[in-house]
PDB file of C-alpha atoms in Angstrom:
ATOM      1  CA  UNK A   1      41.143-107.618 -10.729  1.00 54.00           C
ATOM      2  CA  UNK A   2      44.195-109.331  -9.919  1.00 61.00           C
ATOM      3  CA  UNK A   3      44.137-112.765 -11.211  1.00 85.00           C
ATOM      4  CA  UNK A   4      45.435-115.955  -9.098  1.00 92.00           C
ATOM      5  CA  UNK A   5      46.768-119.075  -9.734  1.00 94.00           C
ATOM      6  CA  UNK A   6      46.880-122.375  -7.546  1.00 96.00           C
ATOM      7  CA  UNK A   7      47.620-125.740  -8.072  1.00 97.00           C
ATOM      8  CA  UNK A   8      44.161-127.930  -8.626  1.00 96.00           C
ATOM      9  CA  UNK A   9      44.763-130.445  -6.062  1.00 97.00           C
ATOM     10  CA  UNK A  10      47.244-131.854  -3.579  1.00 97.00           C
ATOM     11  CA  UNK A  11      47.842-134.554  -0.737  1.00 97.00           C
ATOM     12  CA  UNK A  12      49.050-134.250   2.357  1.00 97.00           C
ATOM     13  CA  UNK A  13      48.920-136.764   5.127  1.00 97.00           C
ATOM     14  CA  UNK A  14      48.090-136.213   8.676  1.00 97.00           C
ATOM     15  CA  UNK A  15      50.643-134.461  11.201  1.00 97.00           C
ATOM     16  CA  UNK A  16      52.667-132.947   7.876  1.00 97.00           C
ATOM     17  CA  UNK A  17      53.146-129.452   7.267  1.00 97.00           C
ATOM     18  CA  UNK A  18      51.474-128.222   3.769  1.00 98.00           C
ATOM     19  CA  UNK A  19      52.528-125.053   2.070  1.00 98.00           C
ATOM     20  CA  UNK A  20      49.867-124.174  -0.915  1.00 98.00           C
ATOM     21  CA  UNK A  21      51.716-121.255  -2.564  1.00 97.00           C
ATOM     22  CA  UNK A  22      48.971-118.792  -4.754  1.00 96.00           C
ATOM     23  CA  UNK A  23      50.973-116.888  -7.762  1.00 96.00           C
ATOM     24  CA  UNK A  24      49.099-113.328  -8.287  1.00 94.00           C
ATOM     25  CA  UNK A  25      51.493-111.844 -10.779  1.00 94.00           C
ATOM     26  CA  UNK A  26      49.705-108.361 -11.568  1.00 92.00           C
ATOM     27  CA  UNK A  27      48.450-107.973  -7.777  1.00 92.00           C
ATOM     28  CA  UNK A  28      47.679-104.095  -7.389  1.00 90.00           C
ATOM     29  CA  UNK A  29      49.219-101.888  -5.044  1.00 90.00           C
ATOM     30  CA  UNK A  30      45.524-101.740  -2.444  1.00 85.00           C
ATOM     31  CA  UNK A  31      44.949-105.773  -3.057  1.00 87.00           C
ATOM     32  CA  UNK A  32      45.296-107.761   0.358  1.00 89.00           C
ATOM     33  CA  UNK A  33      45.325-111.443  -0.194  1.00 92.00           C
ATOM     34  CA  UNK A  34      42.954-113.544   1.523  1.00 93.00           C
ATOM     35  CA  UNK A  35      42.323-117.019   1.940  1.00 96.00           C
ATOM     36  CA  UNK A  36      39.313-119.019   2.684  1.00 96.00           C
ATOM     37  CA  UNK A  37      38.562-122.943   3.178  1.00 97.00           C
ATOM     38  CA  UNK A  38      35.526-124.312   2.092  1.00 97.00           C
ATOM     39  CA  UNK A  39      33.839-127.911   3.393  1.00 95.00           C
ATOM     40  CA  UNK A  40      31.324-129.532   0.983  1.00 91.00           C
ATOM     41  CA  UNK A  41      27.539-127.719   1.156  1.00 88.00           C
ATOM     42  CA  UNK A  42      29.045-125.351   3.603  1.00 93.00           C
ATOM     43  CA  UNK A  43      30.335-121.274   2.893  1.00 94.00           C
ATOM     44  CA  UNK A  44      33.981-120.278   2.593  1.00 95.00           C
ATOM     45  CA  UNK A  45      35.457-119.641   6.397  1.00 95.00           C
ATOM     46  CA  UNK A  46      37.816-116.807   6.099  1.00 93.00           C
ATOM     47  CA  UNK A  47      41.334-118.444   7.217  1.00 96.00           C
ATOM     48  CA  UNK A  48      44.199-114.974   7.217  1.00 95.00           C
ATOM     49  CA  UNK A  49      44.721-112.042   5.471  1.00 92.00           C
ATOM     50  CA  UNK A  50      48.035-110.538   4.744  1.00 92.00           C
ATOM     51  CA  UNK A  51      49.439-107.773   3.018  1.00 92.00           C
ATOM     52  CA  UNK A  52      52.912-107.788   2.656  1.00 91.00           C
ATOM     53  CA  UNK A  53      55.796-110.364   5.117  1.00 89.00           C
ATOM     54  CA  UNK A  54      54.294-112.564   7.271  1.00 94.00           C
ATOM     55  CA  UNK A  55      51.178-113.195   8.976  1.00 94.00           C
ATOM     56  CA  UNK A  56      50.486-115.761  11.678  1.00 94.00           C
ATOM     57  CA  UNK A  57      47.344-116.581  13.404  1.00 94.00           C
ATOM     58  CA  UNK A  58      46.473-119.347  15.263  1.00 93.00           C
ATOM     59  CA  UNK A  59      45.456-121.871  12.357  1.00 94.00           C
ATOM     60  CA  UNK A  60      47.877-121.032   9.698  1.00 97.00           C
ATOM     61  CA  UNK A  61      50.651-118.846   8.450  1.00 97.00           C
ATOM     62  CA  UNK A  62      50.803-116.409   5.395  1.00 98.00           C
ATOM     63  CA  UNK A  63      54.014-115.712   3.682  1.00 97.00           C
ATOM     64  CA  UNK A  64      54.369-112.535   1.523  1.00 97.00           C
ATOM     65  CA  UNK A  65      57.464-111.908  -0.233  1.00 96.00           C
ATOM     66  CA  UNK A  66      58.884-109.030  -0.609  1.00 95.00           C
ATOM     67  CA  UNK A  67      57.141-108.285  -4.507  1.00 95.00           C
ATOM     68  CA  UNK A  68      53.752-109.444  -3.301  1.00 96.00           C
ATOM     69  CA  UNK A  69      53.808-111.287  -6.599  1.00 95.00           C
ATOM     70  CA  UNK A  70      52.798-114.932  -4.889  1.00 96.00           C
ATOM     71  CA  UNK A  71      51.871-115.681  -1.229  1.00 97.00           C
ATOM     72  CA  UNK A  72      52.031-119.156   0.288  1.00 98.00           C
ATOM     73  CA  UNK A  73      49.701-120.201   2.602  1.00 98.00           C
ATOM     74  CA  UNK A  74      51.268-122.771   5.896  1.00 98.00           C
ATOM     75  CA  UNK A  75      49.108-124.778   7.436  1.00 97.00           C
ATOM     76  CA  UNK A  76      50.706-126.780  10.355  1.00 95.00           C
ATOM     77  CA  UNK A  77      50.266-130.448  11.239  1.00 93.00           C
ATOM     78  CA  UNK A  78      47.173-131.008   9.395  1.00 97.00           C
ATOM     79  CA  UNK A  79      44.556-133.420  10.391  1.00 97.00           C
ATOM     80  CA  UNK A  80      41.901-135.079   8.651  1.00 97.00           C
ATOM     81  CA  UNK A  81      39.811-132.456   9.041  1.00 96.00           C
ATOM     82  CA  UNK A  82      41.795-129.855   7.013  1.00 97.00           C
ATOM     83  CA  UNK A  83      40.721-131.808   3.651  1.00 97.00           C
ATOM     84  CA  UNK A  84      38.728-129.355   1.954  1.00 97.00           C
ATOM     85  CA  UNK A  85      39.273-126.547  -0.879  1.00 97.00           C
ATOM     86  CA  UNK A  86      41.599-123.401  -0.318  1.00 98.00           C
ATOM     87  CA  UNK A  87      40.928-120.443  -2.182  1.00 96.00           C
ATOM     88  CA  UNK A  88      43.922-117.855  -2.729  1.00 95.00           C
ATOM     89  CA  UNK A  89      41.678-114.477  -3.198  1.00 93.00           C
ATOM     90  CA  UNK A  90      43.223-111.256  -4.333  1.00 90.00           C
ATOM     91  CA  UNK A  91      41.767-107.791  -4.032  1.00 84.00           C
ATOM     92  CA  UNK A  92      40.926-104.375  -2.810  1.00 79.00           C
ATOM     93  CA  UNK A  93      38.996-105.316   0.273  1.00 74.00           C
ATOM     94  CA  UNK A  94      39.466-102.115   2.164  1.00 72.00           C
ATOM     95  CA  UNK A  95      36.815-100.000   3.685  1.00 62.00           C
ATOM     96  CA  UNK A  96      35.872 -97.387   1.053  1.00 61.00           C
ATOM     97  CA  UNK A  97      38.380 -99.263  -1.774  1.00 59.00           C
ATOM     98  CA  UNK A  98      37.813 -99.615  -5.053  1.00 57.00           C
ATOM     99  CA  UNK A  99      35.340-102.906  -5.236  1.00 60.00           C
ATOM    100  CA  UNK A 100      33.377-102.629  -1.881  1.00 68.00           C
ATOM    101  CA  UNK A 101      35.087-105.688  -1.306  1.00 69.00           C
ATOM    102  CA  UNK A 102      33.583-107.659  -3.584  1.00 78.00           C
ATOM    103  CA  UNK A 103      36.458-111.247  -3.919  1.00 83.00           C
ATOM    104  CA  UNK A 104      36.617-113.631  -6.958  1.00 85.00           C
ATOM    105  CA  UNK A 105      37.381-116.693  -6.172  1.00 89.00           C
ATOM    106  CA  UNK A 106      38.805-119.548  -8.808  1.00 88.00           C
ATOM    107  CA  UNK A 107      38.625-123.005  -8.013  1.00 89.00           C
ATOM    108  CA  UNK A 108      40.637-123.166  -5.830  1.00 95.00           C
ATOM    109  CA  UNK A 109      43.147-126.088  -3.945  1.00 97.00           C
ATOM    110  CA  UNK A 110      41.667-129.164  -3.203  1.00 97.00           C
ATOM    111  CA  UNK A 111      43.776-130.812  -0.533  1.00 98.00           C
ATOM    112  CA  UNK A 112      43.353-134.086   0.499  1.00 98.00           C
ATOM    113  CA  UNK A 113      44.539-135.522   4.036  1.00 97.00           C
ATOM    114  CA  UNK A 114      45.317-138.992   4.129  1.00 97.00           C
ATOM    115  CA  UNK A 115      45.740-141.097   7.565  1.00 96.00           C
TER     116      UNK A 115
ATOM    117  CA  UNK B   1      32.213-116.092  17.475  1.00 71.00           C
ATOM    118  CA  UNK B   2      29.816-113.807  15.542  1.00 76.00           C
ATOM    119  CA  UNK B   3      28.358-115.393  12.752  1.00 93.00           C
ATOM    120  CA  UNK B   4      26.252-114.853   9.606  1.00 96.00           C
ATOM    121  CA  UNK B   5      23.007-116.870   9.721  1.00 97.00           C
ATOM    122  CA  UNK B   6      20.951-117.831   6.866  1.00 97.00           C
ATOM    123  CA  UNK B   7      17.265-119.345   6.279  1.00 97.00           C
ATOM    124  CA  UNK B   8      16.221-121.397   5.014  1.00 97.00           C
ATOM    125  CA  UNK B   9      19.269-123.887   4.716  1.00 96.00           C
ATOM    126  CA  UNK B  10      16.972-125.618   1.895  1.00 97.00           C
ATOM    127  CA  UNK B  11      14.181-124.414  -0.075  1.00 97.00           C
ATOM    128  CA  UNK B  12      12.424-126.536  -3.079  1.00 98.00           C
ATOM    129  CA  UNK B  13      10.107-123.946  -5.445  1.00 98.00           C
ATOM    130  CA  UNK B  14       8.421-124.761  -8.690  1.00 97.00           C
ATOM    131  CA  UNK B  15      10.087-122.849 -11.721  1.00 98.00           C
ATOM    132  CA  UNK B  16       8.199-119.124 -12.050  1.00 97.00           C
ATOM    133  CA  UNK B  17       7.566-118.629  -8.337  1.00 98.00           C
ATOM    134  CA  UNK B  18       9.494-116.162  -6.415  1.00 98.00           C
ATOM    135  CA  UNK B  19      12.243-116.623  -3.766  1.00 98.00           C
ATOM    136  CA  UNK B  20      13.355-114.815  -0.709  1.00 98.00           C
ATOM    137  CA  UNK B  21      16.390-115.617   0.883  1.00 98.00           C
ATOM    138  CA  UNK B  22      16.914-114.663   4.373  1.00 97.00           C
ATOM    139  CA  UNK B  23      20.140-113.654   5.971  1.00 97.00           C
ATOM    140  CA  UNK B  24      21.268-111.748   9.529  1.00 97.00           C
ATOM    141  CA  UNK B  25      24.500-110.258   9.681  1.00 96.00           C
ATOM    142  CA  UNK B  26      26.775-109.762  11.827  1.00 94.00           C
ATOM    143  CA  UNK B  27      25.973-107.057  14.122  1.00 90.00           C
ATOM    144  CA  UNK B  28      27.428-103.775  13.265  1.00 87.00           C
ATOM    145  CA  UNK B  29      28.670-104.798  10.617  1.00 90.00           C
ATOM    146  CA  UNK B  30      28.018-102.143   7.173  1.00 89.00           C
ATOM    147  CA  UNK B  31      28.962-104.187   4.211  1.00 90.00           C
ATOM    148  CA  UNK B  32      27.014-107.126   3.233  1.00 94.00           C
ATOM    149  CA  UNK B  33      26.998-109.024   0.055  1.00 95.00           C
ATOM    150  CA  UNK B  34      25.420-112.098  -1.602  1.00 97.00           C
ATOM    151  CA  UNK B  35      27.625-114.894  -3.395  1.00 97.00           C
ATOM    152  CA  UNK B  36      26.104-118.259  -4.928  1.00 97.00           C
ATOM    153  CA  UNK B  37      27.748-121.742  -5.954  1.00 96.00           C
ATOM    154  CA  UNK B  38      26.618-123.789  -8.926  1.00 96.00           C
ATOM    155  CA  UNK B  39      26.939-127.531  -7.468  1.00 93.00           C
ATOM    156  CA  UNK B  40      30.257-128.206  -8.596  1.00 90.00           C
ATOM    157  CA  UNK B  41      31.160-124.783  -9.728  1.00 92.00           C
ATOM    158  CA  UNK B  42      33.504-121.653  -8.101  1.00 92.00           C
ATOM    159  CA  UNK B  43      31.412-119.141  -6.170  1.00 94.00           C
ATOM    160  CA  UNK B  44      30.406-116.005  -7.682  1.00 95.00           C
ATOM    161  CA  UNK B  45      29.566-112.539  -6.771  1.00 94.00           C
ATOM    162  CA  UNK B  46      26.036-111.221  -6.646  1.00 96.00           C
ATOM    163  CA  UNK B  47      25.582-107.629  -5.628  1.00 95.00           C
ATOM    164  CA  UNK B  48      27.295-105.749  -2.609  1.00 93.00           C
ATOM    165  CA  UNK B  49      25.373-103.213  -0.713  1.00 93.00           C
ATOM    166  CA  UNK B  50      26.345-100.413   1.601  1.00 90.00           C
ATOM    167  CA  UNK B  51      24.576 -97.544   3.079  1.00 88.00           C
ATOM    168  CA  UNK B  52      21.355 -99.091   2.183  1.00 90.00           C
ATOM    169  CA  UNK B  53      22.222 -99.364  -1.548  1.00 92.00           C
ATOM    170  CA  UNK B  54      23.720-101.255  -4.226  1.00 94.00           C
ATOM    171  CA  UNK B  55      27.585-100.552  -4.789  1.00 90.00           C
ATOM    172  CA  UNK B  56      27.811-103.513  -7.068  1.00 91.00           C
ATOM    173  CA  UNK B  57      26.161-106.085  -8.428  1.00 94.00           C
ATOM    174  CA  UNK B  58      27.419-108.830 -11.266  1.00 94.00           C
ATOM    175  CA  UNK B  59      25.996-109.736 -14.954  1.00 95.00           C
ATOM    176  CA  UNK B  60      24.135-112.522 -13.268  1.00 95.00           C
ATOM    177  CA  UNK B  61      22.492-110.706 -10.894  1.00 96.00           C
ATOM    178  CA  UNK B  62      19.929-109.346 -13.630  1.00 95.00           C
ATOM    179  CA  UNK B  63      16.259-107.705 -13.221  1.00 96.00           C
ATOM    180  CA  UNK B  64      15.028-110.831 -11.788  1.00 96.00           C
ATOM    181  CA  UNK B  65      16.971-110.057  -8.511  1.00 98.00           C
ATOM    182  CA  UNK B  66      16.863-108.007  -5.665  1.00 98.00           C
ATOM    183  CA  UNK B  67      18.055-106.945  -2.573  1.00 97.00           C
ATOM    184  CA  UNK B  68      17.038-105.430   0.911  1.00 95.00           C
ATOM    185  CA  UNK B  69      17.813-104.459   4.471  1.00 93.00           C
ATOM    186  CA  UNK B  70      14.351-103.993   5.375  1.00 86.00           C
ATOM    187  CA  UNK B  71      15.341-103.520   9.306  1.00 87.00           C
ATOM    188  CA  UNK B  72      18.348-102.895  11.235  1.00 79.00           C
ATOM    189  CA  UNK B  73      19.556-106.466  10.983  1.00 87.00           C
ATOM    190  CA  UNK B  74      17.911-108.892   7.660  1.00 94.00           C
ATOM    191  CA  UNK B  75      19.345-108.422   4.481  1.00 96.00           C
ATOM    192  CA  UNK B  76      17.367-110.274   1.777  1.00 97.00           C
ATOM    193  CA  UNK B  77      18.180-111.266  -1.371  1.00 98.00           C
ATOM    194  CA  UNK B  78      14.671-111.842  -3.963  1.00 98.00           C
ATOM    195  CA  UNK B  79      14.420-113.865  -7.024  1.00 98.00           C
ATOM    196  CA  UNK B  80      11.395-112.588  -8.361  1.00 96.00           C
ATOM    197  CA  UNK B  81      10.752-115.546 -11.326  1.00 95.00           C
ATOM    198  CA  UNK B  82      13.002-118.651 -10.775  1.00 97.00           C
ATOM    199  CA  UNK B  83      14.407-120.577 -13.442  1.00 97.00           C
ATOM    200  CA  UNK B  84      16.267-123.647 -13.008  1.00 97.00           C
ATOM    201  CA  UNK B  85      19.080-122.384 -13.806  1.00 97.00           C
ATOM    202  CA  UNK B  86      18.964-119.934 -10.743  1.00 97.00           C
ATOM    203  CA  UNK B  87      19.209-123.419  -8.169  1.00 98.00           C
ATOM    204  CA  UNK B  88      22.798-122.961  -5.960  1.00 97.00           C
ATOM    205  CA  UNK B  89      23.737-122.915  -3.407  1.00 98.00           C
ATOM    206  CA  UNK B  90      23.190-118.816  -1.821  1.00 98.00           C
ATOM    207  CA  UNK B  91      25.778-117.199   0.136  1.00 97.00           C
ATOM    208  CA  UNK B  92      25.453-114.259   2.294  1.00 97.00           C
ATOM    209  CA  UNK B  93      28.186-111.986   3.564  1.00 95.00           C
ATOM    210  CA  UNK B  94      29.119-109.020   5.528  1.00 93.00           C
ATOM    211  CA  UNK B  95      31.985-106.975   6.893  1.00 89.00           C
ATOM    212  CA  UNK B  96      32.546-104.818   9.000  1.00 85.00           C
ATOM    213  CA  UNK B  97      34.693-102.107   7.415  1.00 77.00           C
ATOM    214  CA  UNK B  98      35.330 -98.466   8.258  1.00 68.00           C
ATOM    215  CA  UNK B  99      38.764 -99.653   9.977  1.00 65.00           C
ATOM    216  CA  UNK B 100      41.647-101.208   9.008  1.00 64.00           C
ATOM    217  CA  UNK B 101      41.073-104.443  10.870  1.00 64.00           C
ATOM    218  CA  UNK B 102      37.859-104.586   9.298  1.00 67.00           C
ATOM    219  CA  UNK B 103      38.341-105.559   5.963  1.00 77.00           C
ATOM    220  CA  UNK B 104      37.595-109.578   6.249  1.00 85.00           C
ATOM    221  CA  UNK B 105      34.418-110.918   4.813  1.00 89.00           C
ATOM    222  CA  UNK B 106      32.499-113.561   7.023  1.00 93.00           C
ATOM    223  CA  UNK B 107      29.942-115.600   4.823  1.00 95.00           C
ATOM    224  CA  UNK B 108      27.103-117.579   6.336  1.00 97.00           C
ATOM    225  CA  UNK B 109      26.297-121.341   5.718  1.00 96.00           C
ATOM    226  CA  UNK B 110      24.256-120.922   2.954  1.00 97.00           C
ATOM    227  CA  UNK B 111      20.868-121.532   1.143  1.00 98.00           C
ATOM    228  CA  UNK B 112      20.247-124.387  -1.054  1.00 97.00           C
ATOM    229  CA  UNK B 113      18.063-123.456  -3.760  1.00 98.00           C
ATOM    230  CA  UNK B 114      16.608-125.796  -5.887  1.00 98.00           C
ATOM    231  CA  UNK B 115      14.506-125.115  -8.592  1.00 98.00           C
ATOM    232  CA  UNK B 116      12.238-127.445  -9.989  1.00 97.00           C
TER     233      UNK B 116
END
């Protein structure tokens, strides 16, 4: 399984752009890359899924360059509400693939969203 | 939006007793899974099941654990003999696969276990 790589933590304040980029160095060739945000005591709510260039949807971006080797994950304008851990998930999620779908998450980003 | 559902959102059992863990699915959906979270801790895989099987299950989820889909839309998850070490947080899945668009995993709210 393809492992990932975030930063820990990081601070944003409200109305900024954030850009949480995910390095996945040995991603394999049926891995999409997911992400998911988790609040405290509640599950992880799916956010995008990409595959390869860009994917928009109408919370955040994903950019996927061209190697697939990192992704970075936009989120515009937070708000306060956006403080909570991203996870940068790697992995063969495809009907029939190779794990059933099964993701491994790390720890994750923490971001924090100051006023 | 669909969504998973779980019950209960909190359960409190003595150490020894057995646990079942309720979760619906989203409709039509064919994949479903079970994650947990140690308080403070990353989430972990369980066991994924399709076609009314197991297709994979983790080193924690041991002989103490099982799964069903006893109907057309619960999926349990069983701890027959708790331990304290087994309290977390409980996570169901499910996806819908069989297409391309299908491939993202919607988990429910959770179960918090606590073992005591």
């Amino acid at each position: 399984l393809a492992k990932t790589t975030q930063p820990i933590s990081m601070d944003s304040y409200e109305g900024q752009e954030v850009n949480i980029t995910c390095s996945h160095n040995n991603i394999a060739t049926n891995d999409y890359i997911t992400w998911y945000q988790q609040f405290p005591s509640q599950g992880p709510r799916f956010i995008i899924q990409g595959y390869k260039t860009k994917v928009t949807n109408e919370v955040a971006s994903l950019f996927i360059p061209a190697d697939r080797k990192s992704s970075t994950l936009s989120l515009p304008r937070v708000s306060l509400s956006d403080t909570a851990v991203y996870y940068c998930l790697v992995g063969d999620v495809r009907a029939g693939g190779t794990s059933y779908g099964k993701l491994t998450f790390g720890q994750g980003t923490i971001l924090t969203v100051h006023p | 939006e669909p969504e998973v559902t779980q019950t209960p959102s909190h359960q409190v059992t003595q150490m020894g007793q057995e646990v079942i863990l309720r979760c619906v699915p989203i409709s039509n959906h064919l994949y479903f899974y079970w994650y947990r979270q140690i308080l403070g801790q990353k989430v972990e895989f369980l066991v994924s099941f399709y076609n009314n099987e197991i297709s994979e299950k983790s080193e924690i989820f041991d002989d103490q654990f099982s799964v069903e889909r006893p109907d057309g839309s619960n999926f349990t998850l069983k701890i027959r003999s708790t331990k304290l070490e087994d309290s977390a947080m409980y996570f169901c899945a499910s996806k819908l696969g069989e297409v391309d668009w299908g491939n993202t995993i919607y988990f429910g709210e959770g179960s918090w276990l606590t073992v005591v």
